[in-house]
Amino acid sequence: MEFSSKLLEKAVNEMAQLPGIGKRTALRLVLHLLKQPAEHTHFLAGALTQMRDEIKFCQSCHNIADVAVCEICSNPARNHQIICVVEDVRDVMAIENTNQFKGIYHVLGGKISPIDGVGPSQLNITSLVQKVQAGAVEELIFALSSTMEGDTTNFYIYKQIKDFSVKTSTIARGIAVGDELEYADEVTLGRSILHRIPFENSLKNN
Amino acid sequence: MEFSSKLLEKAVNEMAQLPGIGKRTALRLVLHLLKQPAEHTHFLAGALTQMRDEIKFCQSCHNIADVAVCEICSNPARNHQIICVVEDVRDVMAIENTNQFKGIYHVLGGKISPIDGVGPSQLNITSLVQKVQAGAVEELIFALSSTMEGDTTNFYIYKQIKDFSVKTSTIARGIAVGDELEYADEVTLGRSILHRIPFENSLKNN
């Protein structure tokens, strides 16, 4: 791509470094900003910079927060003995949306993934193990993605805490609500039969 | 979406105002920036702000430029009597890439589109008509998209300059190089037959 302006080229190149944004898309976004009043660009740039520089992570669960201890961790109405282990803030938001979980979270900040160069030391695993060692945790719920990396991370944590008196569970894998059986993959369908639940239970949890 | 941080929420909302970027994508992009060193965000924000504040438009062709008159318009080797009328800088880049055009451009900055609230007065049409009136233009090549808005804009300009001694042309519409006839739409195929060219000509322009 040959640009008629160095300023334009620089903006497009920076934008194109974002994941999933190619050069053409970046150019479209940058030209959109050019058509808008300059304040739009200033607001965007300001919001990104401020977010990057001032954002904090909860000292307890490592979720993104504006304060030292996040709203969930500082809420006495929540059960602090049940910890749901998740990958990042999106998973916290997704689970919070269900209104089904009244415990607290522990955000790992990723999954163990040798291919991407992510090892256990880059994740918030030590602080989780310490919580369990301190004896204040009744149950750990593993809620990572059902991928090889997710399973590896689950198992890595499990190995470190299995000698302590803590219950561990993973979220149920099975046919999604509303899905047709014939389109389900075999592994999921197989697991959903293996881990079937009493019919009465399925009536309660809507 | 419920965010655990106002800073995060603000950044996501600003990002989601870009065209084609929804809230989920915006969150993904913002979380990516959070995982990168802070300089990445600073570079991005700086490049966007600098681009928006300092970018100039060529006084002659209205293309994006870093100087008062762009490289193409100030190039004496180009034919200043042939003007290619395009919608925006992307079209200039696309045509320049072909290496088939040695005239200059006139960037309208959009198309007449009542639905989007874009009228002729918001486009760089007056300066184009003035160039034609001044008598220095031999040929105008309309190279707008082949849509209703593009055709409307072409016709609007044509009406204003048709009494002056200027040749007008539009880029050829037809079957794209490499395309199979059976998948072409009827209008395009019909036009390509109607506006067929001598076979010898097709051998020359590769």
Coordinates of C-alpha atoms in Angstrom, one line a residue:
Chain A
M1 CA 0.0 0.0 0.0
E2 CA 1.4 3.4 -1.1
F3 CA 0.1 6.2 1.1
S4 CA -0.1 9.8 0.0
S5 CA 0.6 11.0 3.6
K6 CA 3.1 9.8 6.2
L7 CA 0.6 10.7 9.0
L8 CA -2.0 8.6 7.4
E9 CA 0.4 5.7 6.9
K10 CA 1.5 5.8 10.5
A11 CA -2.1 5.8 11.8
V12 CA -3.0 2.9 9.6
N13 CA 0.0 0.9 10.6
E14 CA -0.7 1.4 14.3
M15 CA -4.3 0.5 13.8
A16 CA -3.4 -2.6 11.8
Q17 CA -1.5 -4.0 14.7
L18 CA -4.7 -4.7 16.6
P19 CA -5.8 -8.4 16.3
G20 CA -8.1 -9.1 13.4
I21 CA -7.6 -5.6 11.8
G22 CA -5.9 -5.7 8.5
K23 CA -4.5 -2.8 6.6
R24 CA -7.6 -2.2 4.5
T25 CA -9.9 -2.3 7.6
A26 CA -7.4 0.0 9.4
L27 CA -7.5 2.5 6.5
R28 CA -11.4 2.4 6.5
L29 CA -11.4 3.1 10.3
V30 CA -8.9 5.9 10.0
L31 CA -10.7 7.5 7.1
H32 CA -13.9 7.3 9.2
L33 CA -12.2 9.2 12.0
L34 CA -11.1 11.8 9.5
K35 CA -14.6 12.4 8.4
Q36 CA -15.8 12.9 12.0
P37 CA -15.1 16.0 14.1
A38 CA -11.6 16.0 15.6
E39 CA -13.1 15.5 19.1
H40 CA -14.1 11.9 18.3
T41 CA -10.4 11.0 17.7
H42 CA -9.4 12.9 20.8
F43 CA -12.0 11.1 22.9
L44 CA -10.9 7.7 21.5
A45 CA -7.2 8.4 21.9
G46 CA -7.8 9.8 25.4
A47 CA -10.0 6.9 26.5
L48 CA -7.4 4.3 25.3
T49 CA -4.4 6.1 26.9
Q50 CA -6.2 6.7 30.2
M51 CA -7.5 3.1 30.3
R52 CA -4.0 1.7 29.7
D53 CA -2.2 4.0 32.2
E54 CA -4.7 4.1 35.0
I55 CA -6.4 0.7 35.0
K56 CA -6.0 -1.4 38.1
F57 CA -6.3 -5.1 38.8
C58 CA -8.1 -6.3 41.9
Q59 CA -5.5 -7.4 44.4
S60 CA -7.5 -10.4 45.3
C61 CA -9.0 -11.8 42.1
H62 CA -6.9 -10.0 39.5
N63 CA -10.0 -8.8 37.6
I64 CA -9.9 -5.4 36.0
A65 CA -11.1 -2.8 38.5
D66 CA -11.0 0.9 39.3
V67 CA -10.2 0.3 42.9
A68 CA -7.7 -1.9 44.8
V69 CA -10.3 -4.6 45.6
C70 CA -13.0 -5.1 43.1
E71 CA -16.8 -4.8 43.8
I72 CA -17.3 -8.6 43.8
C73 CA -14.4 -9.3 46.1
S74 CA -15.5 -6.6 48.5
N75 CA -19.1 -7.7 48.6
P76 CA -19.9 -9.4 51.9
A77 CA -23.1 -10.9 50.4
R78 CA -21.1 -13.2 48.2
N79 CA -19.7 -16.5 49.2
H80 CA -15.9 -16.1 49.5
Q81 CA -15.4 -19.8 50.0
I82 CA -16.4 -20.7 46.4
I83 CA -14.0 -19.5 43.8
C84 CA -14.6 -19.7 40.1
V85 CA -11.4 -19.8 38.1
V86 CA -11.6 -18.0 34.7
E87 CA -9.4 -16.9 32.0
D88 CA -10.1 -13.2 31.7
V89 CA -12.6 -10.4 32.5
R90 CA -14.9 -11.4 29.6
D91 CA -15.6 -14.7 31.3
V92 CA -16.4 -12.9 34.6
M93 CA -18.8 -10.6 32.7
A94 CA -20.4 -13.6 30.9
I95 CA -20.9 -15.6 34.2
E96 CA -22.2 -12.5 36.0
N97 CA -24.8 -12.1 33.3
T98 CA -26.2 -15.5 34.1
N99 CA -27.0 -14.5 37.7
Q100 CA -26.4 -18.1 38.7
F101 CA -23.1 -17.6 40.6
K102 CA -22.8 -16.0 44.0
G103 CA -19.2 -16.9 44.8
I104 CA -16.1 -14.9 43.9
Y105 CA -13.7 -15.2 40.9
H106 CA -10.1 -15.7 40.3
V107 CA -8.9 -14.4 37.0
L108 CA -5.8 -16.2 35.6
G109 CA -5.1 -13.8 32.8
G110 CA -4.8 -16.5 30.2
K111 CA -4.2 -20.2 29.7
I112 CA -1.1 -22.2 29.7
S113 CA -0.1 -22.3 26.0
P114 CA 3.4 -23.3 25.1
I115 CA 2.7 -22.4 21.4
D116 CA 2.0 -18.8 22.3
G117 CA 4.8 -18.8 24.9
V118 CA 2.5 -18.6 27.9
G119 CA 3.8 -20.6 30.8
P120 CA 2.3 -21.0 34.4
S121 CA 4.6 -18.2 35.7
Q122 CA 2.9 -15.6 33.5
L123 CA -0.5 -16.5 35.0
N124 CA -2.0 -15.7 38.3
I125 CA -1.7 -19.2 39.6
T126 CA 0.5 -18.8 42.6
S127 CA -1.9 -16.5 44.4
L128 CA -4.7 -19.0 43.8
V129 CA -2.7 -21.8 45.2
Q130 CA -1.9 -19.6 48.3
K131 CA -5.6 -19.0 48.8
V132 CA -6.2 -22.7 48.8
Q133 CA -3.3 -23.4 51.1
A134 CA -4.6 -20.8 53.6
G135 CA -7.6 -23.1 53.9
A136 CA -10.2 -20.5 53.3
V137 CA -11.5 -22.1 50.1
E138 CA -14.3 -24.7 50.1
E139 CA -14.7 -25.2 46.3
L140 CA -12.8 -24.3 43.2
I141 CA -14.9 -24.2 40.0
F142 CA -12.8 -24.5 36.8
A143 CA -14.5 -22.4 34.2
L144 CA -11.9 -22.3 31.4
S145 CA -12.6 -22.9 27.7
S146 CA -12.9 -26.6 26.8
T147 CA -9.7 -26.6 24.8
M148 CA -6.4 -28.4 25.1
E149 CA -4.9 -25.2 26.7
G150 CA -7.9 -24.9 29.1
D151 CA -7.6 -28.6 30.1
T152 CA -3.9 -28.3 30.6
T153 CA -4.3 -25.2 32.8
N154 CA -7.0 -27.0 34.9
F155 CA -4.8 -30.0 35.4
Y156 CA -1.8 -27.9 36.3
I157 CA -3.7 -26.1 39.0
Y158 CA -5.4 -29.3 40.2
K159 CA -2.1 -31.0 40.7
Q160 CA -0.9 -28.2 43.0
I161 CA -4.0 -28.1 45.2
K162 CA -5.2 -31.7 45.2
D163 CA -3.5 -32.5 48.6
F164 CA -5.4 -29.7 50.3
S165 CA -9.0 -30.1 51.5
V166 CA -10.8 -28.3 48.7
K167 CA -13.5 -29.5 46.5
T168 CA -12.9 -29.1 42.8
S169 CA -15.4 -29.0 40.0
T170 CA -15.6 -28.0 36.4
I171 CA -18.6 -26.4 34.6
A172 CA -20.8 -28.8 32.8
R173 CA -20.0 -29.7 29.2
G174 CA -23.0 -30.7 27.1
I175 CA -25.5 -29.8 24.5
A176 CA -26.2 -26.1 24.5
V177 CA -29.8 -25.0 25.4
G178 CA -31.7 -24.7 22.1
D179 CA -29.3 -26.9 20.1
E180 CA -30.4 -29.8 18.0
L181 CA -28.9 -33.2 18.9
E182 CA -28.1 -34.1 15.3
Y183 CA -25.7 -31.2 14.9
A184 CA -23.8 -31.8 18.1
D185 CA -20.3 -33.2 17.9
E186 CA -19.7 -36.7 19.2
V187 CA -17.4 -35.8 22.0
T188 CA -19.9 -33.3 23.5
L189 CA -22.8 -35.6 23.0
G190 CA -20.9 -38.5 24.5
R191 CA -20.0 -36.4 27.6
S192 CA -23.6 -35.2 28.0
I193 CA -24.8 -38.8 28.2
L194 CA -22.0 -39.8 30.5
H195 CA -22.6 -36.9 32.9
R196 CA -26.4 -36.9 32.7
I197 CA -28.2 -35.4 35.6
P198 CA -31.5 -36.4 37.4
F199 CA -34.4 -35.0 35.4
E200 CA -35.8 -33.3 38.5
N201 CA -32.7 -31.2 38.7
S202 CA -33.1 -29.9 35.1
L203 CA -36.5 -28.6 36.0
K204 CA -35.1 -26.4 38.9
N205 CA -32.3 -24.5 37.2
N206 CA -33.9 -22.3 34.7
Chain B
M1 CA -22.7 -5.3 29.1
E2 CA -21.7 -4.7 32.7
F3 CA -18.1 -3.6 33.1
S4 CA -16.1 -4.0 36.2
S5 CA -14.2 -0.7 35.5
K6 CA -15.4 2.7 34.2
L7 CA -12.1 3.2 32.4
L8 CA -12.5 -0.1 30.6
E9 CA -16.1 0.8 29.8
K10 CA -15.2 4.2 28.4
A11 CA -12.4 2.8 26.2
V12 CA -14.8 0.0 24.8
N13 CA -17.6 2.5 24.1
E14 CA -15.2 4.8 22.2
M15 CA -13.8 1.9 20.2
A16 CA -17.3 0.6 19.5
Q17 CA -18.1 3.8 17.7
L18 CA -15.9 2.9 14.8
P19 CA -17.8 1.4 11.9
G20 CA -18.0 -2.3 11.9
I21 CA -16.7 -2.6 15.4
G22 CA -19.3 -4.0 17.9
K23 CA -19.0 -4.0 21.7
R24 CA -17.6 -7.5 21.8
T25 CA -14.9 -6.8 19.2
A26 CA -14.1 -3.5 21.0
L27 CA -13.6 -5.3 24.2
R28 CA -11.3 -7.8 22.5
L29 CA -9.2 -5.0 21.0
V30 CA -9.0 -3.1 24.3
L31 CA -8.0 -6.3 26.3
H32 CA -5.3 -6.9 23.6
L33 CA -3.9 -3.4 24.3
L34 CA -4.0 -4.1 28.0
K35 CA -1.8 -7.2 27.5
Q36 CA 0.7 -5.3 25.4
P37 CA 3.3 -2.9 26.8
A38 CA 1.8 0.6 27.5
E39 CA 3.8 2.1 24.6
H40 CA 1.7 0.3 22.1
T41 CA -1.4 2.2 23.3
H42 CA 0.6 5.4 23.4
F43 CA 1.8 5.0 19.9
L44 CA -1.7 4.2 18.6
A45 CA -3.3 7.1 20.4
G46 CA -0.5 9.4 19.4
A47 CA -0.6 8.4 15.7
L48 CA -4.4 8.8 15.6
T49 CA -4.4 12.2 17.3
Q50 CA -1.5 13.5 15.2
M51 CA -3.1 12.3 12.0
R52 CA -6.4 13.9 12.8
D53 CA -4.9 17.2 13.9
E54 CA -2.2 17.7 11.4
I55 CA -3.4 16.0 8.2
K56 CA -3.8 18.3 5.2
F57 CA -5.8 18.0 2.0
C58 CA -4.2 18.9 -1.3
Q59 CA -5.5 22.4 -2.3
S60 CA -5.9 21.2 -5.9
C61 CA -7.2 17.7 -5.8
H62 CA -8.4 17.4 -2.2
N63 CA -6.5 14.2 -1.7
I64 CA -4.9 13.6 1.7
A65 CA -1.4 15.0 1.8
D66 CA 1.3 16.2 4.1
V67 CA 2.0 19.3 2.0
A68 CA -0.2 22.0 0.5
V69 CA -0.1 20.5 -3.0
C70 CA 0.2 16.7 -3.2
E71 CA 2.9 14.8 -5.0
I72 CA 0.7 13.9 -7.9
C73 CA -0.6 17.4 -8.5
S74 CA 2.9 18.9 -8.3
N75 CA 4.4 16.3 -10.6
P76 CA 5.1 18.0 -14.0
A77 CA 5.5 14.6 -15.7
R78 CA 1.7 14.0 -15.2
N79 CA -0.9 15.1 -17.7
H80 CA -2.8 17.9 -15.9
Q81 CA -5.5 18.0 -18.6
I82 CA -6.9 14.6 -17.8
I83 CA -8.7 14.5 -14.4
C84 CA -9.9 11.3 -12.9
V85 CA -12.9 12.0 -10.5
V86 CA -12.9 9.6 -7.5
E87 CA -14.7 9.3 -4.2
D88 CA -11.8 9.1 -1.7
V89 CA -8.1 8.5 -1.1
R90 CA -8.6 4.7 -1.3
D91 CA -9.7 5.0 -5.0
V92 CA -6.6 7.1 -5.7
M93 CA -4.4 4.4 -4.1
A94 CA -6.2 1.7 -6.1
I95 CA -5.8 3.4 -9.4
E96 CA -2.2 4.4 -8.8
N97 CA -1.5 0.8 -8.1
T98 CA -2.5 -0.1 -11.6
N99 CA 0.2 2.1 -13.2
Q100 CA -2.3 2.8 -16.0
F101 CA -3.2 6.4 -15.3
K102 CA -0.8 9.3 -15.9
G103 CA -3.3 12.2 -15.4
I104 CA -4.3 13.8 -12.1
Y105 CA -7.1 13.2 -9.7
H106 CA -10.0 15.1 -8.1
V107 CA -11.2 13.6 -4.8
L108 CA -14.9 14.4 -4.2
G109 CA -14.8 13.2 -0.6
G110 CA -17.9 11.1 -1.0
K111 CA -21.0 10.5 -3.2
I112 CA -24.3 12.3 -3.3
S113 CA -26.5 10.2 -1.0
P114 CA -29.7 11.8 0.3
I115 CA -30.2 8.7 2.6
D116 CA -26.9 9.5 4.4
G117 CA -27.6 13.2 4.3
V118 CA -24.8 13.9 1.9
G119 CA -25.7 16.6 -0.6
P120 CA -23.6 18.1 -3.5
S121 CA -22.5 21.1 -1.2
Q122 CA -20.7 18.7 1.1
L123 CA -18.6 17.3 -1.7
N124 CA -15.7 19.0 -3.6
I125 CA -17.7 19.6 -6.7
T126 CA -17.6 23.4 -7.1
S127 CA -13.8 23.4 -7.4
L128 CA -14.0 20.7 -10.1
V129 CA -16.5 22.7 -12.1
Q130 CA -14.3 25.7 -11.7
K131 CA -11.3 23.8 -13.1
V132 CA -13.5 22.8 -16.2
Q133 CA -14.8 26.4 -16.6
A134 CA -11.2 27.7 -16.6
G135 CA -10.8 25.7 -19.7
A136 CA -7.7 23.8 -18.7
V137 CA -9.3 20.3 -18.7
E138 CA -9.4 18.1 -21.7
E139 CA -11.0 15.0 -20.3
L140 CA -12.9 14.1 -17.1
I141 CA -12.9 10.4 -16.2
F142 CA -15.7 9.5 -13.8
A143 CA -14.3 6.6 -11.7
L144 CA -17.0 6.4 -9.0
S145 CA -18.6 3.1 -7.7
S146 CA -21.2 1.7 -10.0
T147 CA -24.0 2.3 -7.5
M148 CA -27.1 4.5 -7.6
E149 CA -25.2 7.1 -5.5
G150 CA -22.2 7.0 -7.8
D151 CA -24.4 7.3 -11.0
T152 CA -26.3 10.2 -9.4
T153 CA -23.0 12.0 -8.6
N154 CA -21.6 11.4 -12.1
F155 CA -24.8 12.8 -13.6
Y156 CA -24.9 15.8 -11.3
I157 CA -21.4 16.8 -12.3
Y158 CA -22.0 16.0 -15.9
K159 CA -25.0 18.4 -16.1
Q160 CA -22.9 21.3 -14.7
I161 CA -20.0 20.8 -17.2
K162 CA -21.7 19.5 -20.3
D163 CA -21.8 23.0 -21.9
F164 CA -18.1 23.4 -21.7
S165 CA -15.6 21.9 -24.2
V166 CA -14.5 18.9 -22.1
K167 CA -14.6 15.2 -23.0
T168 CA -16.2 13.0 -20.4
S169 CA -15.8 9.3 -19.9
T170 CA -16.5 6.7 -17.3
I171 CA -14.3 3.7 -16.5
A172 CA -15.3 0.5 -18.3
R173 CA -17.9 -1.8 -16.6
G174 CA -17.7 -5.4 -17.5
I175 CA -16.6 -8.9 -16.5
A176 CA -13.7 -8.7 -14.2
V177 CA -10.4 -10.3 -15.4
G178 CA -10.4 -13.9 -14.2
D179 CA -14.1 -14.1 -13.7
E180 CA -16.3 -16.9 -15.2
L181 CA -19.1 -15.7 -17.5
E182 CA -21.8 -18.0 -15.9
Y183 CA -21.5 -16.3 -12.5
A184 CA -21.7 -12.7 -13.8
D185 CA -24.9 -10.7 -13.2
E186 CA -27.1 -9.9 -16.2
V187 CA -26.6 -6.2 -16.1
T188 CA -22.8 -6.4 -16.1
L189 CA -22.8 -9.1 -18.8
G190 CA -25.2 -7.1 -20.9
R191 CA -23.1 -3.9 -20.6
S192 CA -20.0 -5.8 -21.4
I193 CA -21.5 -7.0 -24.7
L194 CA -23.0 -3.6 -25.5
H195 CA -19.7 -1.8 -24.9
R196 CA -17.4 -4.5 -26.5
I197 CA -14.0 -3.3 -27.7
P198 CA -12.0 -4.3 -30.8
F199 CA -10.1 -7.5 -30.0
E200 CA -6.8 -5.9 -31.0
N201 CA -7.2 -3.3 -28.2
S202 CA -7.6 -6.0 -25.6
L203 CA -4.2 -7.5 -26.6
K204 CA -2.4 -4.2 -25.9
N205 CA -3.6 -3.3 -22.5
N206 CA -2.2 -5.9 -20.2

